Structure formats: C-alpha cells, structure tokens
Tab-separated table of C-alpha atoms in Angstrom:
chain	number	residue	atom	x	y	z
A	1	MET	CA	-51.670	-37.239	-26.433
A	2	PHE	CA	-51.278	-40.895	-27.451
A	3	THR	CA	-49.025	-43.041	-25.272
A	4	LEU	CA	-47.476	-46.189	-26.742
A	5	PRO	CA	-46.276	-49.167	-24.709
A	6	LYS	CA	-42.553	-49.146	-23.860
A	7	GLY	CA	-40.498	-50.655	-26.663
A	8	TYR	CA	-43.290	-50.465	-29.223
A	9	PRO	CA	-41.776	-50.689	-32.770
A	10	LEU	CA	-42.812	-47.445	-34.439
A	11	GLU	CA	-41.118	-48.372	-37.678
A	12	LEU	CA	-43.420	-51.350	-38.270
A	13	GLY	CA	-46.382	-50.834	-40.519
A	14	VAL	CA	-48.938	-51.660	-37.847
A	15	ILE	CA	-51.629	-49.545	-36.322
A	16	PRO	CA	-50.868	-48.887	-32.649
A	17	GLU	CA	-53.358	-49.328	-29.884
A	18	VAL	CA	-54.422	-46.281	-27.920
A	19	ILE	CA	-53.462	-46.681	-24.255
A	20	ALA	CA	-54.552	-43.271	-23.033
A	21	ALA	CA	-55.687	-39.959	-24.430
A	22	GLU	CA	-55.214	-37.039	-22.062
A	23	GLY	CA	-53.973	-33.464	-22.011
A	24	SER	CA	-54.127	-30.077	-20.347
A	25	GLU	CA	-56.756	-27.443	-20.978
A	26	ALA	CA	-54.484	-25.854	-23.570
A	27	VAL	CA	-54.743	-28.926	-25.818
A	28	CYS	CA	-58.296	-29.999	-25.007
A	29	SER	CA	-59.628	-28.523	-28.224
A	30	LYS	CA	-57.107	-30.508	-30.277
A	31	LEU	CA	-57.942	-33.694	-28.388
A	32	LYS	CA	-61.623	-33.070	-28.970
A	33	LYS	CA	-61.082	-32.703	-32.701
A	34	LEU	CA	-59.023	-35.884	-32.715
A	35	GLN	CA	-61.739	-37.689	-30.785
A	36	GLU	CA	-64.381	-36.467	-33.211
A	37	LEU	CA	-62.223	-37.656	-36.101
A	38	ILE	CA	-61.863	-41.132	-34.601
A	39	VAL	CA	-65.559	-41.398	-33.733
A	40	GLY	CA	-66.517	-40.257	-37.205
A	41	ASN	CA	-64.287	-42.862	-38.803
A	42	ILE	CA	-65.666	-45.595	-36.558
A	43	TRP	CA	-69.250	-44.614	-37.417
A	44	THR	CA	-68.487	-44.608	-41.123
A	45	GLN	CA	-66.809	-47.993	-40.959
A	46	LEU	CA	-69.637	-49.514	-38.931
A	47	LYS	CA	-71.970	-48.502	-41.699
A	48	GLY	CA	-69.621	-50.076	-44.207
A	49	GLY	CA	-69.663	-53.424	-42.411
A	50	TYR	CA	-66.129	-53.426	-40.893
A	51	GLU	CA	-65.711	-56.268	-38.414
A	52	PHE	CA	-63.108	-54.362	-36.294
A	53	PRO	CA	-63.830	-50.700	-36.985
A	54	ILE	CA	-61.869	-49.328	-33.991
A	55	LEU	CA	-58.538	-50.438	-35.455
A	56	ALA	CA	-59.337	-49.007	-38.818
A	57	ALA	CA	-60.484	-45.795	-37.198
A	58	LEU	CA	-57.032	-45.306	-35.689
A	59	ALA	CA	-55.368	-45.337	-39.099
A	60	PRO	CA	-55.555	-41.504	-39.593
A	61	VAL	CA	-53.575	-40.845	-36.393
A	62	LYS	CA	-50.760	-43.254	-37.245
A	63	GLY	CA	-48.879	-40.540	-39.127
A	64	LEU	CA	-49.341	-38.136	-36.219
A	65	LEU	CA	-47.869	-40.646	-33.770
A	66	THR	CA	-44.924	-41.284	-36.081
A	67	LYS	CA	-44.187	-37.543	-36.341
A	68	CYS	CA	-44.303	-37.206	-32.556
A	69	GLY	CA	-41.827	-40.057	-32.193
A	70	GLU	CA	-39.470	-38.589	-34.786
A	71	ALA	CA	-39.631	-35.151	-33.170
A	72	TRP	CA	-38.813	-36.701	-29.803
A	73	GLU	CA	-35.809	-38.507	-31.292
A	74	VAL	CA	-34.547	-35.266	-32.862
A	75	LYS	CA	-34.841	-33.483	-29.525
A	76	GLU	CA	-32.991	-36.308	-27.798
A	77	GLU	CA	-30.192	-36.120	-30.369
A	78	GLU	CA	-29.926	-32.352	-29.913
A	79	ARG	CA	-29.864	-32.739	-26.139
A	80	GLU	CA	-27.089	-35.340	-26.340
A	81	LYS	CA	-25.185	-33.121	-28.758
A	82	ARG	CA	-25.445	-30.120	-26.417
A	83	LYS	CA	-24.362	-32.301	-23.523
A	84	ALA	CA	-21.307	-33.515	-25.458
A	85	GLU	CA	-20.431	-29.941	-26.478
A	86	ALA	CA	-20.704	-28.793	-22.857
A	87	ILE	CA	-18.353	-31.577	-21.779
A	88	GLU	CA	-15.854	-30.579	-24.478
A	89	ARG	CA	-16.043	-26.931	-23.388
A	90	GLN	CA	-15.407	-27.924	-19.795
A	91	LYS	CA	-12.390	-29.969	-20.859
A	92	ALA	CA	-11.035	-27.071	-22.946
A	93	GLU	CA	-11.523	-24.612	-20.076
A	94	ALA	CA	-9.841	-26.993	-17.655
A	95	HIS	CA	-6.919	-27.358	-20.081
A	96	ARG	CA	-6.568	-23.579	-20.432
A	97	ALA	CA	-6.734	-23.158	-16.670
A	98	GLU	CA	-3.988	-25.744	-16.221
A	99	LEU	CA	-1.781	-23.997	-18.799
A	100	MET	CA	-2.323	-20.655	-17.063
A	101	ARG	CA	-1.506	-22.218	-13.700
A	102	LYS	CA	1.728	-23.706	-15.032
A	103	GLU	CA	2.706	-20.395	-16.658
A	104	ALA	CA	2.005	-18.500	-13.436
A	105	GLU	CA	3.994	-21.059	-11.460
A	106	LYS	CA	6.887	-20.721	-13.916
A	107	GLU	CA	6.872	-16.920	-13.618
A	108	TYR	CA	6.681	-17.125	-9.840
A	109	ASN	CA	9.609	-19.549	-9.681
A	110	ALA	CA	11.676	-17.259	-11.922
A	111	TRP	CA	10.817	-14.290	-9.709
A	112	ALA	CA	11.622	-16.280	-6.560
A	113	ASP	CA	14.997	-17.324	-7.993
A	114	GLN	CA	15.757	-13.717	-8.867
A	115	MET	CA	14.814	-12.521	-5.389
A	116	ALA	CA	16.927	-15.288	-3.856
A	117	ALA	CA	19.915	-14.186	-5.953
A	118	ILE	CA	19.415	-10.586	-4.842
A	119	GLN	CA	19.186	-11.631	-1.199
A	120	GLU	CA	22.278	-13.805	-1.549
A	121	ARG	CA	24.183	-10.912	-3.070
A	122	LYS	CA	22.978	-8.612	-0.296
A	123	ASP	CA	24.119	-11.100	2.354
A	124	GLU	CA	27.547	-11.241	0.735
A	125	LEU	CA	27.746	-7.455	0.759
A	126	ASP	CA	26.788	-7.367	4.432
A	127	LYS	CA	29.559	-9.862	5.207
A	128	GLU	CA	32.078	-7.830	3.212
A	129	THR	CA	31.051	-4.702	5.078
A	130	ALA	CA	31.402	-6.469	8.419
A	131	ARG	CA	34.859	-7.792	7.499
A	132	ALA	CA	35.954	-4.363	6.302
A	133	LYS	CA	34.830	-2.770	9.552
A	134	SER	CA	36.519	-5.419	11.694
A	135	GLY	CA	39.746	-5.144	9.662
A	136	SER	CA	39.928	-1.388	10.110
A	137	LYS	CA	39.112	-1.433	13.823
A	138	GLY	CA	41.852	0.154	15.897
A	139	LYS	CA	43.662	1.648	12.911
A	140	ARG	CA	43.354	5.392	13.106
A	141	GLY	CA	43.298	7.241	9.843
A	142	ASN	CA	42.456	4.147	7.788
A	143	LYS	CA	39.066	4.482	6.142
A	144	ALA	CA	37.193	1.216	5.538
A	145	PRO	CA	36.550	0.553	1.823
A	146	ARG	CA	32.994	1.103	0.698
A	147	ALA	CA	31.078	-2.125	0.021
A	148	VAL	CA	28.880	-1.767	-3.050
A	149	ASP	CA	25.185	-2.454	-2.484
A	150	PRO	CA	23.382	-2.402	-5.858
A	151	THR	CA	19.993	-2.466	-4.141
A	152	ASP	CA	20.666	0.887	-2.447
A	153	TRP	CA	19.202	3.356	-4.950
A	154	LYS	CA	19.696	7.105	-4.642
A	155	GLU	CA	16.954	9.341	-6.003
A	156	GLY	CA	17.438	12.788	-7.475
A	157	GLU	CA	15.111	15.754	-7.464
A	158	PRO	CA	12.453	15.469	-10.200
A	159	ILE	CA	11.937	18.088	-12.905
A	160	THR	CA	8.558	18.666	-14.580
A	161	GLN	CA	8.179	20.479	-17.887
A	162	MET	CA	5.363	20.388	-20.443
A	163	LYS	CA	3.550	17.842	-18.251
A	164	SER	CA	6.446	15.358	-18.500
A	165	LYS	CA	8.289	14.442	-15.318
A	166	PHE	CA	11.992	13.505	-15.243
A	167	GLN	CA	13.791	11.916	-12.292
A	168	ALA	CA	17.249	10.358	-12.018
A	169	HIS	CA	18.234	7.324	-9.940
A	170	LEU	CA	21.766	6.183	-9.116
A	171	ALA	CA	23.241	2.931	-7.818
A	172	PHE	CA	26.877	1.989	-7.252
A	173	VAL	CA	27.944	-1.091	-9.220
A	174	GLU	CA	31.141	-3.034	-9.838
A	175	THR	CA	29.988	-5.970	-11.983
A	176	GLU	CA	27.368	-6.941	-14.549
A	177	GLU	CA	25.674	-8.913	-11.798
A	178	ASP	CA	25.403	-5.720	-9.749
A	179	VAL	CA	23.754	-4.003	-12.724
A	180	ASP	CA	21.189	-6.800	-13.133
A	181	ILE	CA	20.385	-6.806	-9.419
A	182	ALA	CA	20.072	-3.023	-9.315
A	183	LEU	CA	17.725	-2.860	-12.314
A	184	SER	CA	15.587	-5.714	-10.987
A	185	THR	CA	15.287	-3.968	-7.632
A	186	LEU	CA	14.341	-0.631	-9.188
A	187	LYS	CA	11.724	-2.138	-11.503
A	188	ARG	CA	9.895	-3.761	-8.628
A	189	SER	CA	8.204	-0.377	-8.236
A	190	HIS	CA	4.939	-0.021	-10.173
A	191	LYS	CA	5.624	3.694	-10.418
A	192	ILE	CA	8.910	3.053	-12.239
A	193	LEU	CA	7.286	0.535	-14.577
A	194	ARG	CA	4.868	3.226	-15.778
A	195	ALA	CA	7.774	5.374	-17.020
A	196	TYR	CA	10.346	5.252	-19.805
A	197	ASN	CA	13.577	4.209	-18.067
A	198	MET	CA	16.738	4.941	-20.024
A	199	TYR	CA	20.028	4.048	-18.356
A	200	ALA	CA	23.798	3.843	-18.704
A	201	TYR	CA	26.516	2.344	-16.533
A	202	ARG	CA	30.292	2.415	-16.387
A	203	PHE	CA	32.731	0.646	-14.101
A	204	LYS	CA	36.306	-0.589	-14.152
A	205	THR	CA	36.876	-4.205	-15.044
A	206	ARG	CA	38.985	-6.083	-12.534
A	207	GLU	CA	41.534	-8.856	-12.837
A	208	SER	CA	41.255	-12.046	-10.829
A	209	ASN	CA	43.460	-10.529	-8.114
A	210	GLY	CA	41.062	-7.609	-7.774
A	211	ARG	CA	43.426	-4.919	-9.051
A	212	ASP	CA	42.193	-2.349	-11.558
A	213	LYS	CA	43.222	-2.783	-15.155
A	214	SER	CA	44.639	0.074	-17.213
A	215	ALA	CA	42.271	3.022	-17.492
A	216	ASP	CA	42.283	3.185	-21.291
A	217	LEU	CA	40.916	-0.326	-21.882
A	218	GLY	CA	39.661	-1.281	-18.431
A	219	TYR	CA	36.138	0.169	-18.437
A	220	HIS	CA	33.002	-1.850	-18.956
A	221	GLN	CA	29.979	0.172	-20.042
A	222	ASP	CA	26.620	-0.145	-21.756
A	223	HIS	CA	23.304	1.676	-22.079
A	224	ASP	CA	19.647	1.342	-23.064
A	225	SER	CA	17.191	3.989	-24.315
A	226	ASP	CA	13.912	2.170	-23.484
A	227	GLY	CA	12.089	3.778	-26.409
A	228	GLU	CA	13.594	7.266	-26.005
A	229	GLY	CA	15.794	6.973	-29.081
A	230	GLY	CA	19.331	8.200	-28.378
A	231	ALA	CA	18.784	8.951	-24.683
A	232	GLY	CA	20.860	5.989	-23.520
A	233	THR	CA	23.742	7.025	-25.777
A	234	LYS	CA	23.722	10.556	-24.368
A	235	LEU	CA	23.766	9.219	-20.809
A	236	GLN	CA	26.738	7.030	-21.730
A	237	GLU	CA	28.546	10.055	-23.167
A	238	LEU	CA	27.862	11.976	-19.962
A	239	LEU	CA	29.451	9.243	-17.831
A	240	THR	CA	32.476	9.054	-20.140
A	241	LEU	CA	33.041	12.808	-20.441
A	242	THR	CA	32.724	13.421	-16.703
A	243	GLY	CA	34.874	10.413	-15.800
A	244	ALA	CA	32.120	8.876	-13.676
A	245	GLU	CA	32.787	5.244	-12.817
A	246	GLY	CA	31.310	2.502	-10.692
A	247	VAL	CA	27.796	3.819	-11.220
A	248	LEU	CA	24.529	2.953	-12.914
A	249	VAL	CA	22.361	5.972	-13.738
A	250	VAL	CA	18.700	5.578	-14.666
A	251	VAL	CA	16.506	8.477	-15.775
A	252	SER	CA	12.753	7.886	-15.610
A	253	ARG	CA	10.413	9.924	-17.774
A	254	TRP	CA	6.676	9.952	-17.179
A	255	TYR	CA	5.239	11.162	-20.475
A	256	GLY	CA	2.711	13.979	-20.159
A	257	GLY	CA	1.199	13.743	-23.633
A	258	ILE	CA	3.094	16.668	-25.196
A	259	HIS	CA	5.955	16.084	-27.643
A	260	MET	CA	9.065	17.875	-26.387
A	261	GLY	CA	11.561	17.274	-29.185
A	262	PRO	CA	15.276	17.740	-28.346
A	263	LEU	CA	14.371	19.490	-25.085
A	264	ARG	CA	13.796	16.119	-23.432
A	265	PHE	CA	17.451	15.152	-23.942
A	266	LYS	CA	18.601	18.320	-22.173
A	267	LEU	CA	16.365	17.533	-19.211
A	268	ILE	CA	17.531	13.910	-19.109
A	269	ASN	CA	21.152	15.085	-19.093
A	270	ARG	CA	20.415	17.720	-16.452
A	271	VAL	CA	18.846	15.387	-13.869
A	272	ALA	CA	21.527	12.735	-14.515
A	273	ARG	CA	24.386	15.212	-14.016
A	274	GLN	CA	22.726	16.609	-10.895
A	275	ILE	CA	22.509	13.232	-9.147
A	276	LEU	CA	26.132	12.446	-10.076
A	277	GLU	CA	27.171	15.698	-8.408
A	278	ASP	CA	24.873	15.232	-5.401
A	279	GLU	CA	26.303	11.768	-4.683
A	280	GLY	CA	29.892	12.970	-5.045
A	281	VAL	CA	30.631	10.864	-8.111
A	282	ILE	CA	31.794	13.933	-10.042
A	283	VAL	CA	32.650	17.454	-8.992
A	284	PRO	CA	30.151	20.176	-9.890
A	285	GLY	CA	30.717	21.384	-13.435
A	286	ALA	CA	32.918	18.396	-14.352
A	287	HIS	CA	33.396	18.073	-18.092
A	288	HIS	CA	36.146	15.566	-18.830
A	289	GLY	CA	37.849	13.052	-16.610
A	290	GLY	CA	35.966	14.366	-13.598
A	291	LYS	CA	37.671	17.766	-13.898
A	292	LYS	CA	35.807	21.021	-13.788
A	293	SER	CA	35.551	22.759	-17.138
A	294	LYS	CA	37.243	26.125	-17.498
C-alpha cells in the first residue's frame, strides 16, 4: 500500500511521493505487479531522456491513491452515520423506558390509593363493630347490628356443565362505595380475572339520619353482564323478585369452549339463587318479596 504524509492534499494535481510500500502475503502479488509497473515506466522514461523519471513513473498510481482516499472517506462517513444512528436509537429507547416507568408508577400509585381506601373502609368497619359490641354489652336479648364488610366474600358451590364452570360469590353492601370496594377485592384474584364476571346489586338508600326510605322508591340497584349479554339483567331480576337486599352477587363463568345457548342463563340463575339461600338472604324457594312461592 502507499502511505501519504499526514495532511497531504489529495485534491491537488500533484504526484505524491511514495513513503513506503508494504503489505501482507495476501497482497504481495498485487504489490509486485505495481512495482513492475513503476520500474517499467522508469526504464522507459530513462530511455526517453527524462531528467526526473521516478516522479513521472509514479503518475499511473496517482488515480489508485485517489480512489483509496475516497473509499476511506466514504467508510468514515458511513461509520459516523452508524454511530449517530446508534446514539439516536439509544435516546429513543431511553425515552420509551422513561415513559413505561412513569406509566407503571402511575398505575402503582392508583392501585396503592385504592388499597388504602379499602383498608380505611375496613378500619371503619372494625370500629363500628367494636362500638356495636360495646353498646350491646350487658343487654340481654339485644342482638348487635351486623357491620357490613364488603371485603368479606362468600363463595357458593361451583357447577360444571359442557366444560364451562359457574360459581357465585356474595358480599353484603350498603353503599356504592361498598360495591366498588367489594369488586376491587374480588378482582384481585387472577383466577377471577380469567372468567366472565356478571353481577348485580341491590340495597336500600338511606337518608342522612340513617333511616330507611320508603320501600317502593328507596332501592338502589345496578348490574353488569361482562360480555354475557343479558346475564346481568337476569341477576337483577332475581334480586328484585326474591326481595334480596343489601347484597352484591357475582357469578363467574370460566368458558369451556362449547357454546351453551340459553342453558347458561339457567345455570347462572341457579348458582346465584343457591348462594342467596345459603347465606340466609332469601328463604329457599322465594319468588317475590322474599316469600316462598306456592
């Protein structure tokens, strides 16, 4: 290879001086041909009477040196370009990582706030229970009022048909806040999250003094089908017809891959009614207003 002095102006129309010619065994043949070319040119020019034949002899390799320099510049530009692209990729990845971190932190804070609200509600319920017990102490025949704990879920017996599994869950509620706390507590289970969870709730609304309003307009109720179209409505009808109140009923269905048609609604109703009876919310066979059908 030909090595030029540092800072040598390649763009000038001058013939460079050869500082060194060297190479590995792999390029020896090329160097030999180049050497033969230079020697041949020198010999020819000596015969022609050139005063400085060595400089003239280097003229054929000027183009080769220029190409080498241009190729080196192209490689340098590509290397700088790749380096710049790598830096940009690193910046983009760092930006994405920061966005993901902030999103995760936001979700965690929301979850922590929700858990704190649940714990606060639970502490209040514990205090109410303690006050109720202390107030009834020493009074024979007076039963302490039940303090509602929306985190205390009751589970019914599951039913499996056509590879689909149905199971009812029940929690006692008195307010919308109780409903939210109960649902949040139930859905902390990964098993529950893998199912369709239709639900309905019904409780009496209360005035500021805590007394029940009139029965005809004093009930607050709502439902959700969670993809099982109409299931939530049927659960709501069950609570209304049986006179169940102060409860949230959730029926979980783990789909087995076989379409069941209307049969699934019968099974949803069956497990929901069973847990209402098991927990004493309605009497067995209740049809309307909590009364047993004739």
